Coordinates of C-alpha atoms in Angstrom, one line a residue:
T1 CA -182.1 -59.4 89.0
F2 CA -178.5 -58.4 89.2
T3 CA -177.4 -61.5 91.0
S4 CA -173.9 -62.0 89.5
P5 CA -170.9 -59.7 88.7
E6 CA -171.1 -60.8 85.1
T7 CA -174.6 -59.4 84.8
V8 CA -173.6 -56.1 86.4
A9 CA -170.7 -55.9 83.9
A10 CA -173.0 -56.6 81.0
Y11 CA -175.9 -54.2 81.8
V12 CA -174.5 -51.5 84.1
L13 CA -170.9 -50.9 83.3
P14 CA -171.3 -50.2 79.5
L15 CA -174.1 -47.7 80.2
A16 CA -172.2 -46.1 83.0
A17 CA -169.1 -45.8 80.8
L18 CA -171.0 -44.2 77.9
A19 CA -172.8 -41.8 80.3
W20 CA -169.5 -40.8 81.8
L21 CA -167.9 -40.2 78.4
G22 CA -170.9 -38.1 77.4
S23 CA -170.8 -36.0 80.6
L24 CA -167.2 -35.0 79.8
Q25 CA -168.3 -33.4 76.5
P26 CA -169.4 -29.7 76.2
F27 CA -172.9 -29.3 74.7
S28 CA -174.4 -26.1 73.5
A29 CA -177.9 -25.0 74.3
A30 CA -178.9 -25.4 70.6
A31 CA -177.6 -29.0 70.6
I32 CA -179.5 -29.9 73.7
R33 CA -182.7 -28.5 72.2
V34 CA -182.2 -30.6 69.1
A35 CA -181.6 -33.7 71.1
L36 CA -184.7 -33.1 73.3
A37 CA -186.9 -32.4 70.2
S38 CA -185.7 -35.6 68.5
A39 CA -186.4 -37.6 71.7
L40 CA -189.9 -36.1 71.9
W41 CA -190.7 -37.1 68.3
M42 CA -189.4 -40.6 69.0
A43 CA -191.5 -40.8 72.1
L44 CA -194.6 -39.8 70.2
G45 CA -194.0 -42.4 67.5
I46 CA -193.5 -45.1 70.1
A47 CA -196.7 -44.0 72.0
A48 CA -198.7 -44.1 68.8
A49 CA -197.9 -47.8 68.4
T50 CA -198.1 -48.9 72.0
A51 CA -200.8 -46.7 73.5
P52 CA -203.7 -48.8 72.2
W53 CA -202.6 -52.1 73.9
F54 CA -201.5 -50.2 77.0
V55 CA -205.0 -48.8 77.4
F56 CA -206.6 -52.2 76.6
F57 CA -204.6 -54.2 79.1
A58 CA -204.8 -51.4 81.8
D59 CA -208.5 -51.5 81.4
T60 CA -208.7 -55.3 81.4
I61 CA -206.6 -56.1 84.4
G62 CA -206.4 -52.7 86.1
V63 CA -203.7 -50.1 86.2
G64 CA -202.0 -51.7 89.2
G65 CA -202.1 -55.2 87.8
F66 CA -200.8 -53.9 84.5
I67 CA -197.9 -52.2 86.1
D68 CA -197.0 -55.3 88.1
A69 CA -197.3 -57.5 85.0
L70 CA -195.2 -55.1 82.9
F71 CA -192.4 -54.2 85.3
F72 CA -192.5 -56.7 88.1
W73 CA -193.1 -60.1 86.5
G74 CA -193.8 -62.1 89.7
K75 CA -191.8 -62.1 92.9
Y76 CA -188.4 -63.8 93.1
V77 CA -188.1 -63.7 89.4
D78 CA -184.3 -63.9 89.7
R79 CA -184.5 -67.2 91.6
Q80 CA -186.7 -68.9 89.1
I81 CA -186.2 -67.7 85.5
F82 CA -182.9 -65.9 85.8
L83 CA -179.9 -67.8 84.1
A84 CA -176.6 -66.4 85.3
Y85 CA -173.7 -66.1 82.9
P86 CA -172.1 -69.5 82.4
L87 CA -168.4 -69.9 83.0
P88 CA -166.9 -70.5 79.6
G89 CA -165.8 -74.0 79.0
G90 CA -162.9 -75.2 76.8
L91 CA -164.7 -74.7 73.5
A92 CA -166.0 -71.3 74.5
V93 CA -162.5 -70.1 75.6
F94 CA -161.1 -71.3 72.3
A95 CA -163.9 -69.5 70.3
I96 CA -163.3 -66.3 72.2
A97 CA -159.5 -66.5 71.8
A98 CA -159.9 -67.2 68.1
V99 CA -161.6 -63.8 67.6
L100 CA -159.9 -61.7 70.3
V101 CA -156.3 -62.6 69.8
P102 CA -155.9 -61.2 66.3
W103 CA -157.8 -58.1 67.3
Y104 CA -155.7 -57.7 70.4
C105 CA -152.5 -58.1 68.4
A106 CA -153.6 -55.5 65.9
A107 CA -154.7 -53.0 68.5
V108 CA -151.6 -53.3 70.7
L109 CA -148.9 -53.4 68.0
G110 CA -150.7 -51.1 65.5
R111 CA -149.3 -48.0 67.1
N112 CA -145.5 -48.7 66.9
G113 CA -145.0 -51.9 65.0
W114 CA -143.2 -54.9 66.4
R115 CA -139.6 -53.6 66.7
E116 CA -140.6 -50.3 68.3
A117 CA -143.3 -51.8 70.6
P118 CA -142.5 -51.8 74.4
P119 CA -141.3 -55.2 75.8
W120 CA -144.6 -55.8 77.6
A121 CA -146.5 -55.5 74.3
R122 CA -144.3 -57.9 72.5
V123 CA -144.4 -60.4 75.4
T124 CA -148.2 -60.4 75.7
T125 CA -148.6 -60.6 72.0
A126 CA -146.3 -63.6 71.7
V127 CA -148.0 -65.3 74.6
A128 CA -151.4 -64.7 73.1
I129 CA -150.4 -66.1 69.7
A130 CA -148.7 -69.1 71.2
A131 CA -151.7 -69.8 73.4
L132 CA -154.0 -69.6 70.4
I133 CA -151.9 -72.0 68.4
G134 CA -151.6 -74.3 71.3
G135 CA -155.3 -74.2 72.0
T136 CA -156.1 -74.9 68.3
L137 CA -153.8 -78.0 68.3
S138 CA -155.3 -79.1 71.7
V139 CA -158.9 -78.8 70.4
I140 CA -158.0 -80.7 67.2
G141 CA -156.3 -83.4 69.3
V142 CA -159.0 -83.7 71.9
Y143 CA -161.9 -83.7 69.4
W144 CA -160.0 -85.4 66.5
L145 CA -162.0 -88.7 66.5
E146 CA -165.3 -86.8 66.9
L147 CA -164.4 -84.3 64.2
R148 CA -163.3 -87.1 61.8
R149 CA -166.4 -89.1 62.4
F150 CA -168.5 -86.0 62.0
F151 CA -167.1 -84.9 58.7
L152 CA -167.2 -88.4 57.3
M153 CA -170.9 -88.5 58.3
Q154 CA -170.4 -91.7 60.3
Y155 CA -172.8 -90.9 63.1
N156 CA -175.7 -88.7 64.1
P157 CA -174.4 -85.1 64.6
W158 CA -177.0 -84.5 67.2
R159 CA -174.7 -86.3 69.7
V160 CA -172.4 -83.2 69.7
Y161 CA -174.8 -80.5 68.7
R162 CA -176.0 -79.6 72.2
Q163 CA -172.5 -79.4 73.7
A164 CA -171.2 -77.2 70.8
S165 CA -174.3 -75.0 70.9
I166 CA -174.0 -74.4 74.6
A167 CA -170.3 -73.6 74.2
L168 CA -171.2 -71.1 71.5
D169 CA -173.8 -69.4 73.6
S170 CA -171.3 -69.0 76.3
A171 CA -168.6 -67.7 73.9
L172 CA -171.1 -65.2 72.3
A173 CA -172.1 -63.8 75.7
Y174 CA -168.5 -63.0 76.7
L175 CA -167.6 -61.8 73.2
A176 CA -170.5 -59.3 73.5
L177 CA -168.9 -57.9 76.7
A178 CA -165.6 -57.6 74.8
V179 CA -167.3 -55.9 71.9
L180 CA -168.9 -53.4 74.3
A181 CA -165.5 -52.7 76.0
G182 CA -163.8 -52.3 72.6
G183 CA -166.6 -49.9 71.5
V184 CA -166.3 -47.8 74.6
A185 CA -162.5 -47.6 74.1
L186 CA -163.0 -46.5 70.5
A187 CA -165.5 -44.0 71.5
R188 CA -163.2 -42.6 74.1
R189 CA -160.4 -42.3 71.6
Q190 CA -162.7 -40.5 69.1
L191 CA -163.9 -38.1 71.8
R192 CA -160.3 -37.2 72.5
G193 CA -159.9 -36.2 68.9
E194 CA -157.9 -39.2 67.7
Q195 CA -159.8 -39.9 64.5
R196 CA -157.9 -42.4 62.3
A197 CA -158.3 -43.4 58.7
G198 CA -161.1 -46.0 58.4
D199 CA -162.8 -45.0 61.7
P200 CA -166.6 -44.6 61.5
P201 CA -168.1 -41.1 61.9
R202 CA -167.9 -40.2 65.6
G203 CA -171.6 -39.2 66.0
A204 CA -173.0 -42.1 64.2
F205 CA -170.8 -44.6 66.0
L206 CA -171.6 -43.1 69.4
A207 CA -175.4 -43.3 68.6
V208 CA -175.2 -47.0 67.5
L209 CA -173.0 -47.9 70.6
W210 CA -175.5 -46.2 72.9
M211 CA -178.5 -47.9 71.4
G212 CA -176.6 -51.2 71.5
A213 CA -176.0 -50.9 75.2
C214 CA -179.5 -49.8 75.9
S215 CA -181.1 -52.5 73.9
F216 CA -180.2 -55.0 76.6
L217 CA -183.0 -53.5 78.7
L218 CA -185.6 -54.7 76.1
Y219 CA -185.7 -58.0 77.9
Y220 CA -186.4 -56.7 81.4
P221 CA -186.9 -58.5 83.7
R222 CA -185.2 -61.4 82.0
M223 CA -181.9 -59.7 81.6
D224 CA -179.9 -62.9 81.7
A225 CA -177.5 -65.0 79.7
A226 CA -180.3 -66.7 77.8
H227 CA -181.6 -63.4 76.4
F228 CA -178.4 -61.4 76.2
I229 CA -177.5 -62.0 72.5
S230 CA -181.0 -61.7 71.1
A231 CA -181.4 -58.3 72.8
A232 CA -178.0 -57.0 71.6
V233 CA -178.7 -56.8 67.8
L234 CA -177.0 -53.4 67.4
L235 CA -173.8 -54.8 68.9
Y236 CA -173.3 -56.6 65.5
C237 CA -172.8 -53.1 64.0
V238 CA -170.3 -52.2 66.7
G239 CA -168.5 -55.5 66.2
A240 CA -168.3 -55.0 62.5
V241 CA -166.6 -51.6 63.0
L242 CA -164.1 -53.2 65.5
V243 CA -163.3 -56.0 63.1
D244 CA -162.7 -53.5 60.3
T245 CA -160.6 -51.2 62.6
G246 CA -158.6 -54.2 64.0
S247 CA -157.9 -55.6 60.5
R248 CA -156.6 -52.2 59.3
R249 CA -154.3 -52.1 62.3
L250 CA -153.1 -55.6 61.5
A251 CA -152.6 -54.7 57.9
E252 CA -150.4 -51.7 58.9
L253 CA -148.1 -54.2 60.6
G254 CA -147.7 -56.2 57.4
G255 CA -145.9 -53.8 55.3
E256 CA -145.9 -55.1 51.7
A257 CA -148.2 -58.0 52.7
R258 CA -150.8 -55.5 53.9
P259 CA -153.8 -56.7 51.8
L260 CA -153.1 -60.3 52.5
L261 CA -153.1 -59.8 56.3
R262 CA -156.2 -57.6 56.2
Y263 CA -158.1 -60.2 54.2
A264 CA -156.9 -63.0 56.4
S265 CA -158.1 -61.3 59.6
V266 CA -161.5 -60.5 58.1
A267 CA -161.7 -64.1 56.8
A268 CA -161.0 -65.5 60.3
V269 CA -163.8 -63.5 61.8
A270 CA -166.1 -64.3 58.9
A271 CA -165.3 -68.0 59.3
F272 CA -166.3 -67.8 63.0
I273 CA -169.6 -66.0 62.1
L274 CA -170.4 -68.6 59.5
F275 CA -169.6 -71.4 61.9
A276 CA -171.9 -69.9 64.5
A277 CA -174.7 -69.3 62.0
N278 CA -174.5 -72.8 60.7
L279 CA -174.4 -74.3 64.2
K280 CA -177.6 -72.5 65.2
M281 CA -179.2 -73.5 61.9
A282 CA -178.4 -77.2 62.5
P283 CA -181.8 -78.1 63.9
K284 CA -183.6 -76.6 60.8
V285 CA -181.1 -78.2 58.4
Y286 CA -181.4 -81.5 60.2
S287 CA -185.1 -81.4 60.0
I288 CA -184.7 -81.6 56.2
V289 CA -182.1 -84.3 56.0
M290 CA -180.9 -86.9 58.5
L291 CA -177.8 -89.1 58.6
P292 CA -178.6 -92.8 59.2
K293 CA -175.7 -95.3 59.2
E294 CA -176.3 -98.4 57.0
G295 CA -173.4 -100.7 57.2
E296 CA -170.2 -98.9 56.2
D297 CA -172.0 -96.3 54.1
S298 CA -173.7 -93.1 55.1
L299 CA -176.8 -91.9 53.3
L300 CA -178.5 -88.5 53.1
V301 CA -182.3 -89.1 53.0
A302 CA -185.3 -87.0 53.6
T303 CA -186.3 -86.8 57.3
P304 CA -189.4 -88.9 57.9
T305 CA -192.4 -86.9 59.1
V306 CA -195.7 -87.5 60.8
D307 CA -198.4 -85.4 59.2
F308 CA -201.9 -84.7 60.3
A309 CA -204.3 -82.4 58.6
F310 CA -206.4 -79.7 60.2
A311 CA -208.9 -77.3 58.7
R312 CA -206.7 -74.5 59.9
A313 CA -203.3 -75.8 58.9
N314 CA -201.3 -78.8 57.8
V315 CA -199.0 -79.7 60.7
Y316 CA -196.1 -82.2 60.7
F317 CA -193.5 -83.4 63.2
P318 CA -190.0 -84.3 62.0
I319 CA -188.7 -87.7 63.2
Y320 CA -185.0 -87.3 64.1
E321 CA -184.8 -90.6 65.9
K322 CA -186.9 -93.8 66.0
T323 CA -188.1 -93.1 69.5
H324 CA -189.6 -89.8 68.4
R325 CA -192.3 -91.8 66.6
Q326 CA -193.6 -93.0 69.9
I327 CA -193.8 -89.4 71.3
H328 CA -195.6 -88.1 68.2
R329 CA -197.9 -91.1 68.1
A330 CA -198.8 -90.3 71.8
F331 CA -199.5 -86.7 70.8
I332 CA -201.9 -87.8 68.1
D333 CA -203.6 -90.3 70.4
T334 CA -204.0 -87.5 73.0
I335 CA -205.6 -85.2 70.5
E336 CA -207.9 -87.9 69.2
Y337 CA -209.0 -88.7 72.7
V338 CA -209.7 -85.1 73.6
R339 CA -211.7 -84.5 70.4
A340 CA -213.7 -87.7 70.8
N341 CA -214.6 -86.9 74.4
T342 CA -215.5 -83.2 74.1
K343 CA -217.9 -81.3 71.9
P344 CA -216.6 -78.6 69.5
D345 CA -217.9 -75.8 71.7
E346 CA -216.6 -77.4 74.9
P347 CA -213.5 -75.9 76.4
I348 CA -210.5 -77.7 77.9
F349 CA -207.5 -76.7 80.0
S350 CA -203.8 -77.6 79.4
F351 CA -201.4 -77.1 82.3
P352 CA -198.8 -75.8 82.7
A353 CA -197.6 -74.9 79.2
N354 CA -198.7 -76.7 76.1
P355 CA -200.9 -74.4 73.9
M356 CA -200.4 -76.7 71.0
I357 CA -203.1 -78.9 72.6
Y358 CA -205.7 -76.1 72.1
F359 CA -204.7 -75.6 68.5
A360 CA -204.5 -79.3 67.6
S361 CA -207.8 -80.3 69.3
E362 CA -209.6 -77.2 68.1
R363 CA -210.9 -76.7 71.6
D364 CA -210.8 -73.3 73.4
N365 CA -209.0 -72.3 76.6
P366 CA -211.6 -70.6 78.9
T367 CA -208.9 -68.8 80.8
R368 CA -206.5 -66.1 79.7
H369 CA -203.4 -68.1 80.7
D370 CA -201.6 -70.9 78.9
Y371 CA -198.0 -70.4 80.1
F372 CA -197.2 -71.1 83.8
L373 CA -193.5 -70.7 84.2
S374 CA -192.5 -70.4 87.8
N375 CA -194.8 -67.8 89.5
N376 CA -195.5 -65.5 86.5
V377 CA -199.2 -66.1 87.3
P378 CA -199.7 -64.7 90.8
F379 CA -201.9 -66.2 93.5
D380 CA -204.8 -63.8 93.0
E381 CA -204.8 -64.4 89.3
Q382 CA -204.9 -68.2 89.9
V383 CA -208.0 -67.7 92.0
R384 CA -209.7 -65.9 89.0
L385 CA -208.4 -68.7 86.7
L386 CA -210.1 -71.4 88.8
Q387 CA -213.3 -69.4 88.7
S388 CA -213.1 -69.4 84.9
I389 CA -212.6 -73.1 84.8
E390 CA -215.5 -73.7 87.1
N391 CA -217.8 -71.3 85.3
S392 CA -217.1 -72.8 81.9
D393 CA -217.5 -76.4 83.4
V394 CA -214.2 -77.7 82.0
K395 CA -214.3 -81.6 82.0
L396 CA -210.9 -82.5 80.6
L397 CA -207.3 -81.4 81.4
V398 CA -204.1 -82.3 79.6
I399 CA -201.0 -82.3 81.9
P400 CA -197.4 -83.7 81.4
S401 CA -197.2 -87.2 82.8
D402 CA -193.6 -86.6 84.0
E403 CA -193.5 -84.7 87.4
N404 CA -189.9 -83.7 86.6
D405 CA -191.1 -81.9 83.5
Y406 CA -189.3 -78.5 83.3
F407 CA -192.5 -76.4 83.6
V408 CA -194.0 -78.6 86.3
D409 CA -190.8 -78.7 88.3
T410 CA -190.0 -74.9 88.2
G411 CA -193.6 -74.0 89.0
R412 CA -194.3 -76.6 91.7
P413 CA -193.6 -74.2 94.7
Y414 CA -196.0 -71.6 93.3
H415 CA -198.9 -73.6 91.9
N416 CA -200.1 -75.4 95.1
L417 CA -203.5 -73.9 94.7
L418 CA -203.9 -75.1 91.1
W419 CA -202.5 -78.6 91.9
A420 CA -204.8 -78.9 95.0
Y421 CA -207.8 -78.0 92.8
I422 CA -206.8 -80.4 90.0
R423 CA -206.4 -83.3 92.4
Q424 CA -209.6 -82.6 94.2
E425 CA -211.9 -82.1 91.2
F426 CA -210.2 -84.4 88.5
Y427 CA -208.8 -87.9 88.2
L428 CA -206.3 -89.4 85.8
D429 CA -208.3 -90.9 83.0
K430 CA -205.8 -91.8 80.3
R431 CA -202.1 -91.7 79.8
F432 CA -200.5 -91.4 76.3
G433 CA -196.8 -91.4 76.8
P434 CA -195.8 -87.9 78.0
Y435 CA -199.4 -86.7 78.1
D436 CA -202.0 -87.3 80.8
V437 CA -205.7 -86.6 80.3
W438 CA -207.5 -85.8 83.6
R439 CA -211.3 -86.0 83.7
R440 CA -213.7 -84.2 86.1
Y441 CA -215.3 -86.6 88.6
D442 CA -218.8 -85.8 87.3
G443 CA -217.8 -85.6 83.7
T444 CA -219.3 -87.9 81.1
P445 CA -217.6 -88.8 77.8
A446 CA -219.2 -87.5 74.6
A447 CA -218.9 -89.2 71.3
G448 CA -216.8 -87.3 68.7
K449 CA -215.0 -87.7 65.4
K450 CA -211.4 -88.5 65.2
I451 CA -209.1 -86.1 63.4
S452 CA -207.7 -87.2 60.0
H453 CA -204.0 -87.9 59.8
R454 CA -201.6 -89.8 57.7

């Protein structure tokens, strides 16, 4: 799935650089034996946890099918579920610069200071600082009205949340590449014997950096921009080291103002981290409070919710906007209809991806699939799935009413068999907003009780 230069840079180059640095180091036979013994014990520990489900699934779907499902998740996976690295927009560039410019200035000028630094270092540093200041003023100018209205709570923050969130994702993806590059540079300096005050222990830092680079492979085959950050947890450790190292270099430039500069640099990075964390927490926070505008005043009130009780759990939907009430009402109506027209032991089928239907209706899925993204369910498995639906005599299906629904649209080229079967054996019985209930031609409604809700 390496379909873009950015992906190669993210996954291949850091590992190659670290392997190259390691190949330059002399290792004794005793050290190699210790490393191999440690790797063996780790492998045994991993096997103890994973062997049971390996054996179960290999026995269930066959060794060949298990290997295909584990390592080759459908053909053309890069064309359907691979998201290439996005080009950073204006906000993303600003976020990256706000973190990298101070670090760059500290790294470049930390060796000789300002007066003794070569001309190219002083020029690039001055340009970087001027660009950061200009970019900050530009961002404030371009987004001043939005920022003012946002902080005065004069409109719904969801209007800008998505744009800011996407920009942050882009910025974090490229910052992760910068963190890796900085970590490899620090590792190279340490391996050359240039250990400085405040640097982390060489062995520990190399181990964390190596694990951080390898952790990207945890999301194979979805090694794309959408899963990059969540797979790079150990990079946060590397980033913390680089922030501390960079702040120390910056403090060295400050002379008598050393503590102030160091605290200022750490505070700038901490502010960015807090901003990122708060932005990503916005949906959760906004599910607790909402900001309606009433006349000239803004009010913080509890978010209205739609609750409906089950024997298994008490489920609620937050209502962010008035139109959401219609969607949630449609969901409740769909569940009521399914429960009223099926017996408790009668299975249903939801296609292509809405397992909440099974939970809410308390009806079982007779197949072993409830997630049809692209072609992750191959053709031969779809044949077995149809046999399961036939053998269990499924009478009701729940399908999105919008043919442009994301899961419907991305899977359309690969689910012709399922769609042909659905259209041949079932007909559209009821439509509840975004949900369609399809009934088998020979199916007969069965009386049932409605779920309780409030």
